[in-house]
Amino acid sequence: MKDADEPGSAKKHKPNFHHSFPAHGSQSSPRGNTFDALRKAKQALPIFPARRTLINQIRRLASAIVIGETGSGKTTQIPQYLLESEVNKGSIIAITQPRRVAAITVAQRVAQEMGSTAGGIVGYCVRFEDVTAPNTKLKFMTDGMLLREAILDPNLTRYSIVMLDEAHERTIHTDVLFGVVKAAQRHRLKTGQPQLKIVVMSATMDVDHFSKYFNNAPVLYLEGRQFPIQVMHVKEPQSDYLFASLVTLFQIHKEAPAGEDVLIFLTGQEEIDSAVRSILDLSRDLNDCPKLQVFPLYAALPSHEQIKVFNKTLPGHRKVVVATNIAETSITIHGIKYVIDSGMVKAKVYHPLSGLDLLKVVTASRAQVLQRTGRAGREAPGICYRLFTEAQFKAMDVNTVPEIQRCNLASVVLQLMAMGISNVLSFDFMNKPAPESINAALEELVLLGALERQPDSEMLKLTPVGKQMAAFPLDPRFSKVILLAKDFGCLEEVLSIVSILSVDSVLLNSSKKRLQAGQAHEKFKSSEGDHIMLLNIYRAYKQVNGNKSWCYENYIVARNMNTAQQVRRQLREICVRQQMEISSCGRETTAIRRCLAVGLFMNAAELSKDGEFMTLTTRKQVSIHPSSCLFQNKPACVVYTELVKTSKTYMRTLSVVDPDWLMEAAPAYFRRKRASAIT
DNA sequence: CTCTCCCT
């Protein structure tokens, strides 16, 4: 399961190279036949003729934008070109990727092309894995990792060139990095330090915008190759995209020969599971058609289920994959001839004024729709059926709203403050978040004690607590819970809970096995709420030393539990480094809920007289998510970890708290909010 | 009466 963007690209265009071009190549005889074949393959890439121009331009420029489609070879080749021609002047070139798998596989690929393995001249650095050496010159890393480094060294002095790849994805990390590298470049120029070159690499989107932002940096275009794809829109708007997707699938299925596979984009787990069931039901009555192999695909699916989509379609069969946007970029499935696109996506939306940060189904952007369409033409010409009209397509936003404009910014603002950027409102963002969002984040950080107003001025500055909080790779609310836990003597327990909250759900919940899973989870449940339940799971897991069959029997996702353990180890190390005493509360779990109440005071809800829950300050009606262990209960007051909007607005992962704890946590906040709610 | 996707 890897992002097959660059590493396998030559295979697609030059099928005759297939055998000499193993994606995860052997490490045998780097100077032998494999190496020769690799060199030939490198020269056959569409980027190769542009080599001289690219080197000369980037040598001359402080900043450059490189536009190239998938398969142009930009990610693997440009770093090598710059190194070979010593544009980096002996120091390190950083190349960022939005995803871990991409950083790792691209580094391995490039190392192999250079006749070595990752961990030498070519290395990578992602969370939990630093595969670099003192002599590393090409350092592939996640954008989040470079951002963390920037807290310690805002001028990125170790690097001569920073390349931001997949910039069109506009992850929150890449967006913050835009501003950070731009400021570092300017500062280094002003103080006579060696130049910092910036290379932004992107697919065809937002080109002028990128260029303008980076002081009118020239745009270098690379030839990309994609097979032609025929695009079909529906004639009339569809009221039910789920139904429309089934109709379209069976139309294709009746006409197309076996072996031509279909990829359907829907929005979420429940929807996908139900679509898969419907497809299987409907296909049972069909004669004289190929047989169907239907696979759901979403991140929460156990990996052994995910891997099934890669299996070769059986002879005389047709593969149908029903996926979330995980199949847009993260996972590439071979053999897809048809794409059916609902035009919908589940996305985070944030309302700074109400502080509501939730997940809901929205219309996709044109950029997303184009990306989905492209999935039909990876290996041969394809067809894309869009379940929306051409007019609807034209009415879609051209680009996905950058993540930074859709999220709670508390974490980003704290990181910027920790880098010494004191006026975040005037920070040079490529797309500015709403001032309300930044102000809401500032207010939250003040209430959490991370920032304080300077006497005689409106300026906010980082407090020692804020500095400590910024050291944790966590949402500030949870960093705060950890700091509190030290004082409340329950740090061991809180580390376990926060670690599990940092990873995808450890409770298995496929709709198929929901009943059995529910019964297995019964013994972990707590009347205190889900956080204590997570602690119970962690304790039980430790008791059996993370035994895999125990996980299986208890419907616990071993993969996520394992990641949680790694997170815990990292958080614990940070605590030790900060000389925090690692204490345990044993059975006295009340202390844990007190810490959670203080950290999550902005996410509180109370039971009103009519039996519904209302958020404490914004007075929005919310419900307990059916997956919560408090679903059957009616506690008077709770704090929740997040909101999800589907048929209702649901609170997910909650704990029972005493309202007095909340008032103590932020008296001014509640007094003010109450007042404004009444007027 | 049910949980987009990534990342430190």
XYZ file of C-alpha atoms (C1' of nucleotides) in Angstrom:
687
model
C 0.000 0.000 0.000
C 1.970 2.938 -1.178
C 1.591 6.092 -3.070
C 2.612 4.910 -6.483
C 3.000 8.403 -7.828
C 6.647 8.714 -8.772
C 8.423 5.452 -8.069
C 6.481 3.320 -10.496
C 5.962 5.996 -13.079
C 8.274 4.784 -15.816
C 6.521 1.461 -15.844
C 3.374 3.122 -17.040
C 4.904 4.870 -20.012
C 7.514 2.328 -20.974
C 6.025 -1.093 -20.419
C 9.116 -2.670 -21.903
C 11.085 -1.508 -18.869
C 8.824 -3.321 -16.508
C 11.184 -6.140 -15.668
C 14.203 -3.977 -15.087
C 12.324 -1.579 -12.881
C 11.204 -3.197 -9.642
C 9.266 -0.727 -7.512
C 10.821 -1.954 -4.286
C 13.973 -3.076 -6.019
C 16.523 -5.544 -4.785
C 19.642 -4.082 -3.322
C 21.971 -6.370 -5.199
C 24.976 -5.195 -7.212
C 24.316 -1.504 -7.459
C 26.829 -1.203 -10.295
C 25.498 -4.177 -12.177
C 22.675 -4.614 -14.638
C 20.042 -3.176 -12.334
C 21.956 0.072 -12.101
C 22.358 0.314 -15.873
C 18.703 -0.357 -16.377
C 17.850 2.263 -13.786
C 20.050 4.808 -15.526
C 18.354 4.095 -18.845
C 14.952 4.333 -17.236
C 15.884 7.663 -15.672
C 16.868 9.004 -19.071
C 13.608 7.799 -20.577
C 11.510 9.855 -18.167
C 9.687 12.804 -19.727
C 11.593 15.146 -17.411
C 15.058 14.141 -18.663
C 15.299 16.500 -21.670
C 14.508 19.411 -19.347
C 17.411 18.565 -17.035
C 19.838 21.315 -18.079
C 17.187 24.017 -18.107
C 15.898 23.003 -14.685
C 19.356 23.016 -13.132
C 20.330 26.342 -14.659
C 17.089 28.030 -13.717
C 17.067 26.839 -10.141
C 20.760 27.677 -9.744
C 19.960 31.226 -10.786
C 16.722 31.685 -8.825
C 15.914 32.114 -5.162
C 12.450 30.593 -5.638
C 10.882 28.525 -8.377
C 7.565 26.861 -9.029
C 7.627 23.536 -10.861
C 4.395 22.317 -12.377
C 4.280 18.700 -13.413
C 1.625 16.038 -13.543
C 1.859 12.641 -11.970
C 4.479 10.558 -13.676
C 6.640 13.438 -14.865
C 9.376 12.256 -12.519
C 9.745 15.603 -10.738
C 9.809 14.199 -7.220
C 12.504 11.619 -7.821
C 14.605 13.413 -10.446
C 14.883 17.094 -9.558
C 16.531 16.459 -6.154
C 19.109 14.239 -7.865
C 19.756 16.809 -10.607
C 20.342 19.534 -8.028
C 22.698 17.325 -6.042
C 24.656 16.136 -9.105
C 25.241 19.710 -10.221
C 25.986 20.892 -6.666
C 23.304 23.552 -6.592
C 22.988 22.729 -2.884
C 26.643 23.768 -2.310
C 27.330 20.861 -0.018
C 24.469 21.264 2.395
C 21.175 19.435 2.755
C 18.213 19.510 0.380
C 14.902 18.912 2.168
C 12.017 17.514 0.131
C 8.661 17.475 1.903
C 5.691 15.202 1.258
C 2.218 15.332 2.791
C 2.276 11.573 3.504
C 4.669 9.258 5.362
C 4.498 6.448 2.818
C 5.421 8.842 0.040
C 8.430 10.232 1.937
C 9.677 6.719 2.650
C 9.084 5.083 -0.735
C 10.431 8.032 -2.713
C 13.597 8.109 -0.585
C 14.092 4.377 -1.081
C 13.537 4.760 -4.786
C 15.982 7.656 -5.169
C 18.607 5.890 -3.053
C 18.297 2.893 -5.304
C 18.651 4.983 -8.442
C 21.835 6.398 -6.949
C 23.171 2.923 -6.290
C 22.688 2.802 -2.539
C 20.018 2.406 0.093
C 18.167 4.903 2.260
C 20.125 6.059 5.293
C 23.199 7.388 3.483
C 23.406 10.258 1.004
C 19.671 9.805 0.612
C 17.617 9.561 3.776
C 14.165 10.133 5.117
C 12.689 11.434 8.312
C 9.127 10.781 9.445
C 7.621 10.430 12.907
C 9.098 7.429 14.766
C 11.628 6.863 11.988
C 14.760 8.901 11.327
C 16.682 7.162 8.564
C 19.331 9.784 7.935
C 23.087 9.880 8.482
C 25.629 12.664 9.019
C 26.357 12.565 5.279
C 22.719 12.729 4.147
C 22.208 15.354 1.444
C 18.773 14.481 0.089
C 16.378 14.350 3.010
C 12.818 13.297 2.239
C 10.456 14.135 5.052
C 6.825 14.793 5.907
C 5.776 18.436 5.861
C 4.771 18.088 9.513
C 8.288 16.964 10.380
C 9.961 19.998 8.788
C 7.483 22.218 10.600
C 8.469 20.646 13.933
C 12.126 21.265 13.093
C 11.293 24.893 12.342
C 10.215 25.407 15.969
C 13.807 24.699 17.040
C 15.395 26.463 14.061
C 13.052 28.933 12.334
C 15.702 29.839 9.747
C 16.187 26.218 8.682
C 19.949 26.787 8.730
C 20.803 23.144 7.968
C 19.208 23.402 4.536
C 20.270 25.171 1.375
C 17.199 24.131 -0.590
C 13.699 23.320 0.605
C 11.424 21.638 -1.915
C 7.742 21.546 -1.032
C 6.174 18.753 -3.060
C 2.464 18.131 -3.720
C 1.890 21.774 -2.848
C -1.501 21.725 -4.587
C -2.839 19.518 -1.804
C -2.578 22.523 0.503
C -2.258 20.574 3.717
C -2.245 22.741 6.797
C 1.439 21.895 7.296
C 2.455 22.857 3.761
C 0.527 26.115 4.062
C 2.305 27.077 7.276
C 5.627 26.034 5.750
C 5.036 28.410 2.816
C 5.160 31.293 5.260
C 7.976 29.832 7.338
C 10.352 29.201 4.408
C 9.538 32.569 2.891
C 10.363 34.333 6.166
C 13.522 32.226 6.609
C 14.647 33.076 3.079
C 14.169 36.790 3.652
C 15.841 36.695 7.060
C 18.869 34.819 5.765
C 19.266 37.275 2.898
C 19.013 40.235 5.252
C 21.547 38.865 7.737
C 24.048 37.754 5.122
C 23.587 34.038 5.743
C 23.785 31.532 2.885
C 20.805 31.645 0.549
C 17.758 29.459 1.120
C 16.286 28.288 -2.161
C 12.609 27.406 -2.304
C 11.225 25.046 -4.915
C 7.466 24.533 -4.887
C 6.284 21.493 -6.820
C 2.660 21.120 -7.746
C 0.149 19.677 -10.159
C -1.540 22.180 -12.453
C -3.446 24.338 -10.022
C -3.211 27.774 -8.497
C -0.099 28.534 -10.553
C -0.362 32.321 -10.601
C -1.224 32.378 -6.955
C 1.895 30.366 -6.033
C 4.111 32.502 -8.232
C 2.820 35.808 -6.910
C 3.223 34.697 -3.320
C 6.854 33.721 -3.839
C 7.884 37.141 -5.194
C 6.810 36.367 -8.766
C 8.895 33.228 -8.952
C 9.096 31.844 -12.502
C 7.005 28.799 -13.277
C 8.713 25.825 -14.918
C 6.366 23.455 -16.708
C 7.032 19.763 -17.099
C 5.364 17.503 -19.550
C 3.045 15.038 -17.908
C 1.457 12.044 -19.529
C -1.940 10.688 -18.871
C -4.114 8.450 -20.996
C -7.230 10.088 -22.449
C -10.334 9.843 -20.322
C -13.848 10.303 -21.610
C -15.940 12.267 -19.144
C -19.710 11.767 -18.935
C -22.043 13.977 -16.904
C -25.618 13.124 -15.996
C -28.242 15.180 -17.859
C -30.361 15.996 -14.810
C -29.262 16.631 -11.216
C -29.562 13.491 -9.104
C -31.365 13.621 -5.793
C -29.812 10.384 -4.554
C -26.180 9.860 -5.546
C -26.031 6.515 -3.792
C -28.848 5.155 -5.937
C -27.428 6.820 -9.052
C -24.056 5.193 -8.452
C -25.672 1.736 -8.334
C -27.622 2.321 -11.542
C -24.500 3.547 -13.311
C -22.451 0.629 -12.072
C -24.916 -1.915 -13.399
C -25.169 -0.123 -16.741
C -21.412 -0.424 -17.101
C -21.511 -3.954 -15.826
C -24.010 -5.125 -18.433
C -21.999 -3.797 -21.350
C -18.301 -3.843 -20.474
C -16.186 -6.978 -20.875
C -14.841 -8.780 -17.809
C -11.581 -7.453 -16.377
C -12.490 -3.801 -16.824
C -12.643 -2.637 -13.237
C -14.680 0.111 -11.602
C -13.851 2.592 -8.848
C -16.722 4.384 -7.095
C -16.131 7.459 -4.924
C -18.543 7.852 -2.012
C -18.111 9.664 1.306
C -17.856 7.427 4.357
C -17.750 4.046 5.997
C -21.454 3.512 6.692
C -22.418 4.594 3.193
C -19.769 2.429 1.575
C -20.636 -0.670 3.579
C -24.285 -0.290 2.668
C -23.443 0.282 -1.019
C -21.319 -2.869 -1.039
C -24.221 -4.838 0.435
C -26.644 -3.472 -2.176
C -24.274 -4.281 -5.036
C -23.883 -7.858 -3.840
C -27.659 -8.245 -3.437
C -28.439 -6.824 -6.863
C -25.762 -8.827 -8.651
C -27.173 -12.107 -7.408
C -30.064 -11.983 -9.891
C -27.920 -11.218 -12.922
C -27.173 -13.770 -15.594
C -24.833 -13.544 -18.591
C -22.638 -10.912 -16.933
C -19.134 -11.300 -15.540
C -19.029 -12.127 -11.831
C -18.452 -9.208 -9.468
C -15.750 -8.889 -6.842
C -16.748 -5.979 -4.619
C -14.407 -4.332 -2.104
C -14.977 -1.485 0.327
C -12.006 0.814 0.913
C -11.554 3.335 3.712
C -8.839 4.085 6.254
C -10.595 2.484 9.233
C -10.732 -0.833 7.392
C -8.239 -3.360 8.829
C -5.168 -3.565 6.594
C -5.759 -7.199 5.575
C -9.094 -6.030 4.169
C -7.533 -3.007 2.470
C -4.896 -5.125 0.753
C -7.599 -7.122 -1.042
C -8.183 -4.282 -3.507
C -4.704 -4.912 -4.922
C -5.356 -8.536 -5.803
C -5.546 -9.239 -9.498
C -9.109 -9.539 -10.704
C -10.002 -13.204 -11.253
C -10.443 -14.268 -14.888
C -14.018 -13.685 -16.030
C -14.657 -11.296 -13.136
C -14.955 -7.563 -12.636
C -13.519 -5.757 -9.643
C -15.556 -2.973 -8.074
C -13.917 -0.822 -5.403
C -16.141 1.482 -3.370
C -13.884 4.023 -1.722
C -13.617 7.261 0.215
C -11.177 9.937 -0.906
C -8.413 7.619 0.315
C -8.338 6.434 -3.334
C -7.835 9.975 -4.643
C -4.202 10.218 -3.588
C -3.119 7.768 -0.895
C -3.890 4.448 -2.531
C -3.513 3.675 -6.237
C -5.386 0.681 -7.577
C -4.231 -0.833 -10.845
C -6.571 -1.834 -13.644
C -9.257 0.793 -13.077
C -11.039 1.563 -16.348
C -14.163 3.286 -15.034
C -14.583 5.865 -12.302
C -18.008 6.705 -10.903
C -17.894 9.966 -8.985
C -20.615 11.032 -6.563
C -19.082 14.515 -6.482
C -19.413 14.488 -2.712
C -16.876 14.298 0.077
C -16.817 14.282 3.846
C -14.770 17.222 5.069
C -13.929 19.194 8.162
C -15.739 22.464 8.533
C -15.038 24.974 11.242
C -17.155 27.865 12.516
C -14.839 30.092 14.504
C -17.640 32.099 16.090
C -19.428 29.106 17.532
C -16.209 27.138 17.965
C -17.888 24.267 16.173
C -15.327 22.039 14.499
C -17.127 19.234 12.725
C -17.204 16.705 9.963
C -19.905 16.746 7.307
C -20.727 15.772 3.725
C -20.124 18.598 1.255
C -19.756 19.040 -2.514
C -16.276 18.217 -3.785
C -14.150 20.838 -5.541
C -13.344 20.751 -9.257
C -9.745 19.962 -8.399
C -10.886 16.928 -6.420
C -13.220 15.839 -9.190
C -10.376 16.090 -11.716
C -8.122 14.073 -9.440
C -10.796 11.378 -9.200
C -11.265 11.405 -12.975
C -7.519 10.881 -13.409
C -7.792 7.611 -11.544
C -9.422 6.099 -14.647
C -6.468 6.794 -16.929
C -3.420 5.532 -15.090
C -2.663 2.580 -17.368
C -4.973 2.885 -20.360
C -7.703 5.147 -21.723
C -10.693 5.240 -19.379
C -14.162 6.611 -18.784
C -15.422 8.709 -15.888
C -19.123 8.904 -15.055
C -20.019 11.935 -12.989
C -23.248 11.784 -11.030
C -23.696 15.530 -11.393
C -24.474 17.732 -14.384
C -21.996 19.789 -16.347
C -23.641 22.902 -14.915
C -23.152 21.539 -11.418
C -19.521 20.869 -12.242
C -19.055 24.454 -13.384
C -20.658 25.688 -10.176
C -18.177 23.778 -7.995
C -15.306 25.616 -6.306
C -12.233 25.466 -8.536
C -9.960 24.416 -5.692
C -10.550 22.699 -2.412
C -10.567 25.279 0.342
C -7.112 24.958 1.920
C -7.200 23.002 5.149
C -5.920 26.028 7.045
C -9.193 27.801 6.289
C -11.313 24.895 7.498
C -9.808 23.956 10.869
C -9.418 25.076 14.404
C -6.051 26.863 14.387
C -5.051 26.524 18.034
C -2.250 24.107 17.226
C -0.871 26.138 14.297
C -1.009 29.402 16.226
C 0.810 27.864 19.193
C 3.532 26.562 16.882
C 3.955 29.944 15.220
C 4.173 31.652 18.600
C 6.766 29.085 19.658
C 8.796 30.013 16.562
C 8.849 33.586 17.801
C 6.189 34.930 15.433
C 4.335 37.139 17.860
C 1.793 38.744 15.557
C 0.079 35.782 13.966
C -2.710 37.972 12.551
C -0.229 39.626 10.213
C 1.677 36.429 9.371
C 2.208 36.109 5.631
C -0.129 33.213 4.779
C -0.652 32.326 1.122
C -4.374 32.165 1.879
C -5.220 33.965 5.064
C -7.453 32.139 7.492
C -10.403 34.242 8.670
C -9.244 36.684 11.369
C -12.068 35.258 13.504
C -10.361 31.856 13.292
C -7.025 33.237 14.418
C -8.646 35.245 17.192
C -10.608 32.216 18.354
C -7.351 30.245 18.476
C -5.606 33.031 20.392
C -8.459 33.170 22.872
C -8.418 29.416 23.352
C -4.662 29.514 23.981
C -5.052 32.330 26.502
C -7.710 30.310 28.328
C -5.465 27.266 28.321
C -2.698 29.382 29.840
C -0.383 29.073 26.852
C -0.462 32.798 26.045
C -0.850 35.906 28.137
C -1.444 39.545 27.459
C 1.604 41.732 28.040
C 1.043 44.438 30.595
C 0.235 47.812 28.961
C -0.204 46.339 25.524
C -2.474 44.266 23.372
C 0.361 41.940 22.388
C 0.145 38.335 23.425
C 3.198 36.391 24.405
C 4.030 32.768 24.992
C 4.009 31.715 28.659
C 6.351 29.082 30.100
C 3.326 26.749 30.104
C 2.775 27.525 26.417
C 6.380 26.768 25.668
C 6.030 23.408 27.405
C 2.792 22.704 25.553
C 4.378 23.435 22.166
C 6.890 20.673 22.769
C 4.157 18.042 22.471
C 3.011 16.843 19.026
C -0.603 17.211 20.133
C -3.637 19.434 19.983
C -2.986 22.111 22.657
C -5.999 20.909 24.630
C -4.327 17.565 25.120
C -0.905 19.045 25.837
C -2.672 20.972 28.565
C -4.338 17.810 29.905
C -0.889 16.236 30.160
C 0.534 19.198 32.079
C -2.458 19.098 34.432
C -2.086 15.357 34.926
C 1.359 15.907 36.369
C -0.184 18.091 39.093
C -3.146 15.761 39.628
C -0.903 12.702 39.951
C -2.355 10.741 37.031
C 0.201 11.260 34.274
C 0.643 7.536 33.528
C -3.069 7.183 32.882
C -3.456 10.404 30.901
C -0.497 9.498 28.682
C -2.284 6.259 27.788
C -5.578 7.992 27.050
C -4.094 10.845 25.032
C -2.016 8.383 23.004
C -5.107 6.402 22.046
C -6.924 9.632 21.166
C -4.014 10.457 18.821
C -4.554 7.411 16.619
C -7.439 6.051 14.584
C -10.084 4.153 16.516
C -8.763 1.151 18.416
C -12.287 -0.247 18.681
C -13.181 -2.331 15.650
C -16.516 -1.330 14.179
C -17.290 -2.936 10.864
C -21.027 -2.947 10.325
C -20.813 -6.690 9.705
C -19.425 -7.525 13.133
C -20.969 -4.702 15.087
C -22.959 -6.935 17.375
C -20.086 -9.235 18.379
C -17.736 -6.285 18.736
C -20.216 -4.505 20.968
C -20.446 -7.534 23.231
C -16.663 -7.928 23.373
C -16.270 -4.254 24.277
C -18.828 -4.490 27.062
C -16.217 -5.428 29.669
C -14.142 -2.299 29.036
C -17.057 0.081 29.474
C -17.128 2.624 32.260
C -19.915 4.699 33.761
C -17.389 7.551 33.796
C -17.276 7.628 30.002
C -15.253 6.763 26.935
C -11.914 8.157 28.076
C -11.836 5.838 31.081
C -12.975 3.024 28.772
C -9.931 3.723 26.581
C -7.761 3.535 29.698
C -9.321 0.171 30.567
C -8.489 -1.066 27.094
C -4.903 0.157 27.365
C -4.464 -1.540 30.741
C -5.916 -4.822 29.494
C -3.712 -4.624 26.398
C -0.602 -4.098 28.541
C -1.593 -7.013 30.741
C -1.398 -9.393 27.770
C 1.689 -7.645 26.325
C -0.143 -6.536 23.224
C -0.979 -10.101 22.260
C -2.420 -10.098 18.717
C -4.934 -12.869 19.188
C -6.209 -11.112 22.312
C -6.830 -8.056 20.144
C -8.576 -10.182 17.555
C -10.824 -11.877 20.107
C -11.720 -8.543 21.677
C -12.326 -6.669 18.424
C -9.463 -4.306 19.176
C -7.479 -2.954 16.182
C -3.954 -4.203 16.931
C -2.363 -1.923 14.338
C -3.759 1.205 15.978
C -2.996 -0.018 19.497
C 0.580 -0.517 18.413
C 0.796 3.004 17.017
C -0.717 4.338 20.245
C 2.096 2.641 22.143
C 4.678 4.354 19.967
C 2.944 7.688 20.515
C 2.908 7.035 24.256
C 6.619 6.304 24.279
C 7.302 9.576 22.460
C 5.046 11.645 24.746
C 6.577 10.028 27.812
C 10.059 10.951 26.601
C 8.996 14.574 26.200
C 7.610 14.526 29.761
C 10.858 13.096 31.104
C 12.858 15.699 29.205
C 10.718 18.366 30.840
C 11.457 16.821 34.226
C 7.830 15.944 34.851
C 7.214 13.322 37.469
C 5.378 10.350 35.966
C 2.785 9.535 38.593
C -0.118 7.114 38.705
C -3.562 7.484 40.284
C -4.358 3.768 40.341
C -8.107 3.364 40.791
C -8.752 7.028 41.579
C -9.862 7.846 38.057
C -11.737 10.995 39.105
C -8.471 12.923 38.858
C -8.258 11.957 35.183
C -11.700 13.341 34.437
C -10.836 16.557 36.235
C -7.837 17.032 33.944
C -9.984 16.289 30.890
C -12.622 18.756 32.075
C -10.043 21.532 32.372
C -8.423 20.797 29.007
C -11.698 20.268 27.136
C -13.755 22.954 28.877
C -14.673 24.458 25.499
C -16.251 21.147 24.468
C -18.825 20.797 27.211
C -22.512 19.954 27.012
C -25.268 19.650 29.578
C -28.521 17.741 29.681
C -31.465 20.084 29.352
C -34.936 19.541 30.764
C -36.312 18.139 27.517
C -33.733 15.349 27.662
C -31.504 16.685 24.867
C -27.923 17.825 25.251
C -26.949 21.449 24.669
C -23.402 22.682 24.257
C -22.653 24.692 27.336
C -21.679 27.992 25.781
C -22.950 28.038 22.199
C -26.307 26.401 23.029
C -26.302 24.041 20.057
C -28.278 20.855 20.329
C -26.046 17.790 20.221
C -26.446 14.065 20.866
C -24.303 11.307 22.242
C -22.808 9.253 19.413
C -24.209 5.714 19.355
C -20.679 4.344 19.604
C -20.178 5.978 23.007
C -20.383 3.870 26.132
C -22.605 6.620 27.556
C -25.124 6.271 24.717
C -27.793 4.742 26.972
C -27.039 7.094 29.851
C -28.181 10.612 30.557
C -25.319 12.233 32.476
C -25.987 15.819 33.558
C -22.768 17.225 32.169
C -20.084 15.920 29.777
C -17.010 17.001 27.865
C -16.496 15.580 24.378
C -13.454 15.147 22.129
C -15.099 16.028 18.805
C -18.343 16.633 16.931
C -19.509 14.756 13.848
C -22.474 15.858 11.790
C -24.416 13.147 9.988
C -28.107 12.678 10.636
C -27.619 14.718 13.830
C -24.718 16.541 15.431
C -23.012 13.890 17.510
C -20.483 14.209 20.321
C -17.821 11.550 20.035
C -15.629 10.178 22.847
C -16.966 11.769 26.015
C -16.564 11.803 29.770
C -18.907 12.616 32.625
C -17.743 15.724 34.476
C -18.832 17.924 37.360
C -19.933 21.356 36.083
C -18.011 22.970 38.949
C -14.747 21.659 37.480
C -15.540 23.526 34.283
C -16.372 26.779 36.047
C -13.118 26.553 37.956
C -11.210 25.923 34.727
C -12.290 29.122 33.010
C -14.601 31.252 35.138
C -14.278 34.356 32.992
C -15.046 32.398 29.837
C -18.267 30.938 31.161
C -19.418 34.183 32.720
C -18.907 36.011 29.417
C -20.479 33.337 27.256
C -23.469 32.988 29.539
C -24.018 36.716 29.372
C -23.890 36.797 25.593
C -26.189 33.773 25.312
C -28.856 35.523 27.361
C -28.826 38.784 25.435
C -28.822 4.448 16.364
C -22.931 5.328 13.872
C -17.232 7.019 12.728
C -13.446 11.879 5.379
C -8.291 12.020 5.194
C -3.669 12.921 6.634
C 0.255 14.495 10.220
C 3.771 16.023 14.512
